[in-house]
Amino acid sequence: MTRSTFTNEEIAYLNSQPLGRIATVNPHGAPRVVPTGFRYNADTGTVDCGGWNLAGTRRYQDLQTNPSVAIAIDDLASVNPWRPRAVLVRGTAQTFADGGETAGLGLKGAWLRITPTSISSMGLDIE
């Protein structure tokens, strides 16, 4: 079953993490994965992303032609025993040329919003 809304556990985890890995598709159909700052937007149920000079990045340019996107937010709760945690989101991105400072991303300029179409997670119930 595909979910497009976050659970309370996923929201708490997203709010505890500073960095994610965003995947876009370049014009030749090849994937590109890079780290990105993000925040969960409780008002819209989206993941909002920013970055220094975001409008000049390939990921931002990729999303201009293909808005399909994925973001992975993950860490290790423990290495012994091995306990990975993750929230994985697929969705559609909307780009904004300015307003990053008002999006709560702590940056000026461009930003993007990921509207989830599929959400999954693992290891969030392990403390």
CSV table of C-alpha atoms in Angstrom, one decimal:
chain,number,residue,atom,x,y,z
A,1,MET,CA,0.0,0.0,0.0
A,2,THR,CA,1.4,3.4,-1.0
A,3,ARG,CA,1.3,6.2,1.5
A,4,SER,CA,1.6,9.9,0.7
A,5,THR,CA,1.3,11.3,4.3
A,6,PHE,CA,3.9,11.1,7.0
A,7,THR,CA,3.3,9.2,10.3
A,8,ASN,CA,4.0,10.9,13.6
A,9,GLU,CA,7.2,8.8,14.0
A,10,GLU,CA,8.4,9.9,10.6
A,11,ILE,CA,7.7,13.5,11.3
A,12,ALA,CA,9.6,13.3,14.6
A,13,TYR,CA,12.5,11.7,12.8
A,14,LEU,CA,12.5,14.3,10.0
A,15,ASN,CA,12.5,17.1,12.5
A,16,SER,CA,15.6,15.6,14.2
A,17,GLN,CA,17.7,15.4,11.1
A,18,PRO,CA,19.6,18.2,9.3
A,19,LEU,CA,20.6,16.6,6.0
A,20,GLY,CA,19.1,14.4,3.4
A,21,ARG,CA,20.1,13.0,0.0
A,22,ILE,CA,18.1,14.1,-2.9
A,23,ALA,CA,17.9,12.2,-6.2
A,24,THR,CA,17.0,13.9,-9.5
A,25,VAL,CA,17.1,12.8,-13.2
A,26,ASN,CA,19.3,14.7,-15.6
A,27,PRO,CA,18.2,15.4,-19.2
A,28,HIS,CA,19.9,12.2,-20.4
A,29,GLY,CA,17.9,10.1,-18.0
A,30,ALA,CA,20.7,9.4,-15.6
A,31,PRO,CA,20.1,9.7,-11.9
A,32,ARG,CA,22.0,12.3,-9.7
A,33,VAL,CA,22.2,12.1,-5.9
A,34,VAL,CA,23.5,14.9,-3.8
A,35,PRO,CA,23.2,16.0,-0.1
A,36,THR,CA,20.8,18.7,0.7
A,37,GLY,CA,19.4,20.7,3.6
A,38,PHE,CA,15.7,20.2,4.2
A,39,ARG,CA,12.8,20.7,6.6
A,40,TYR,CA,9.5,19.1,7.1
A,41,ASN,CA,6.7,21.6,6.4
A,42,ALA,CA,3.8,20.7,8.7
A,43,ASP,CA,1.5,23.2,7.1
A,44,THR,CA,1.7,21.5,3.7
A,45,GLY,CA,2.9,18.0,4.5
A,46,THR,CA,5.8,18.5,2.2
A,47,VAL,CA,9.6,18.4,2.4
A,48,ASP,CA,11.1,21.8,1.6
A,49,CYS,CA,14.8,21.9,0.5
A,50,GLY,CA,17.4,24.6,0.1
A,51,GLY,CA,21.0,25.1,-0.4
A,52,TRP,CA,23.7,27.6,-1.1
A,53,ASN,CA,23.2,29.0,-4.7
A,54,LEU,CA,20.5,26.3,-5.3
A,55,ALA,CA,19.3,28.0,-8.5
A,56,GLY,CA,22.8,27.4,-10.0
A,57,THR,CA,22.9,23.7,-9.2
A,58,ARG,CA,22.3,20.8,-11.5
A,59,ARG,CA,19.6,19.3,-9.3
A,60,TYR,CA,17.6,22.6,-9.5
A,61,GLN,CA,18.1,22.6,-13.3
A,62,ASP,CA,17.2,18.9,-13.5
A,63,LEU,CA,13.9,19.6,-11.8
A,64,GLN,CA,13.0,22.3,-14.3
A,65,THR,CA,12.7,19.7,-17.0
A,66,ASN,CA,11.7,16.6,-14.9
A,67,PRO,CA,10.0,17.2,-11.5
A,68,SER,CA,10.3,13.5,-10.5
A,69,VAL,CA,12.4,13.4,-7.3
A,70,ALA,CA,13.3,11.2,-4.3
A,71,ILE,CA,14.9,12.1,-1.0
A,72,ALA,CA,16.4,9.8,1.6
A,73,ILE,CA,16.9,11.0,5.2
A,74,ASP,CA,18.9,8.4,7.1
A,75,ASP,CA,21.3,7.8,9.9
A,76,LEU,CA,22.6,5.1,12.2
A,77,ALA,CA,20.9,4.8,15.6
A,78,SER,CA,23.7,2.4,16.6
A,79,VAL,CA,26.7,0.7,14.9
A,80,ASN,CA,26.8,-2.1,17.5
A,81,PRO,CA,24.3,-3.5,17.0
A,82,TRP,CA,23.8,-2.2,13.5
A,83,ARG,CA,20.6,-0.1,13.5
A,84,PRO,CA,19.9,2.0,10.4
A,85,ARG,CA,17.0,4.4,10.4
A,86,ALA,CA,15.5,6.0,7.3
A,87,VAL,CA,12.6,7.9,5.8
A,88,LEU,CA,12.4,7.5,2.0
A,89,VAL,CA,10.2,9.8,-0.1
A,90,ARG,CA,9.3,9.8,-3.8
A,91,GLY,CA,7.4,12.7,-5.2
A,92,THR,CA,7.1,15.7,-7.4
A,93,ALA,CA,9.2,18.8,-6.9
A,94,GLN,CA,8.1,22.4,-7.4
A,95,THR,CA,10.9,24.9,-7.7
A,96,PHE,CA,10.8,28.5,-6.5
A,97,ALA,CA,13.2,31.2,-7.7
A,98,ASP,CA,13.2,33.1,-4.5
A,99,GLY,CA,11.7,33.1,-1.0
A,100,GLY,CA,14.0,30.6,0.7
A,101,GLU,CA,14.4,32.9,3.7
A,102,THR,CA,10.6,32.8,4.3
A,103,ALA,CA,10.5,29.0,3.7
A,104,GLY,CA,12.3,28.5,7.0
A,105,LEU,CA,15.4,27.1,5.4
A,106,GLY,CA,17.7,29.8,6.7
A,107,LEU,CA,18.8,30.7,3.2
A,108,LYS,CA,18.0,33.4,0.7
A,109,GLY,CA,16.9,32.7,-2.8
A,110,ALA,CA,15.8,29.6,-4.6
A,111,TRP,CA,14.3,26.6,-2.9
A,112,LEU,CA,12.1,23.6,-3.8
A,113,ARG,CA,9.2,21.7,-2.3
A,114,ILE,CA,8.7,17.9,-2.6
A,115,THR,CA,5.1,16.8,-2.5
A,116,PRO,CA,5.2,13.1,-1.5
A,117,THR,CA,3.6,10.4,-3.7
A,118,SER,CA,5.2,7.5,-1.9
A,119,ILE,CA,6.6,7.4,1.7
A,120,SER,CA,8.3,4.5,3.4
A,121,SER,CA,10.5,4.2,6.5
A,122,MET,CA,12.5,1.7,8.5
A,123,GLY,CA,14.0,1.4,12.0
A,124,LEU,CA,12.1,4.4,13.5
A,125,ASP,CA,10.6,2.2,16.2
A,126,ILE,CA,14.1,1.3,17.6
A,127,GLU,CA,15.5,3.5,20.3
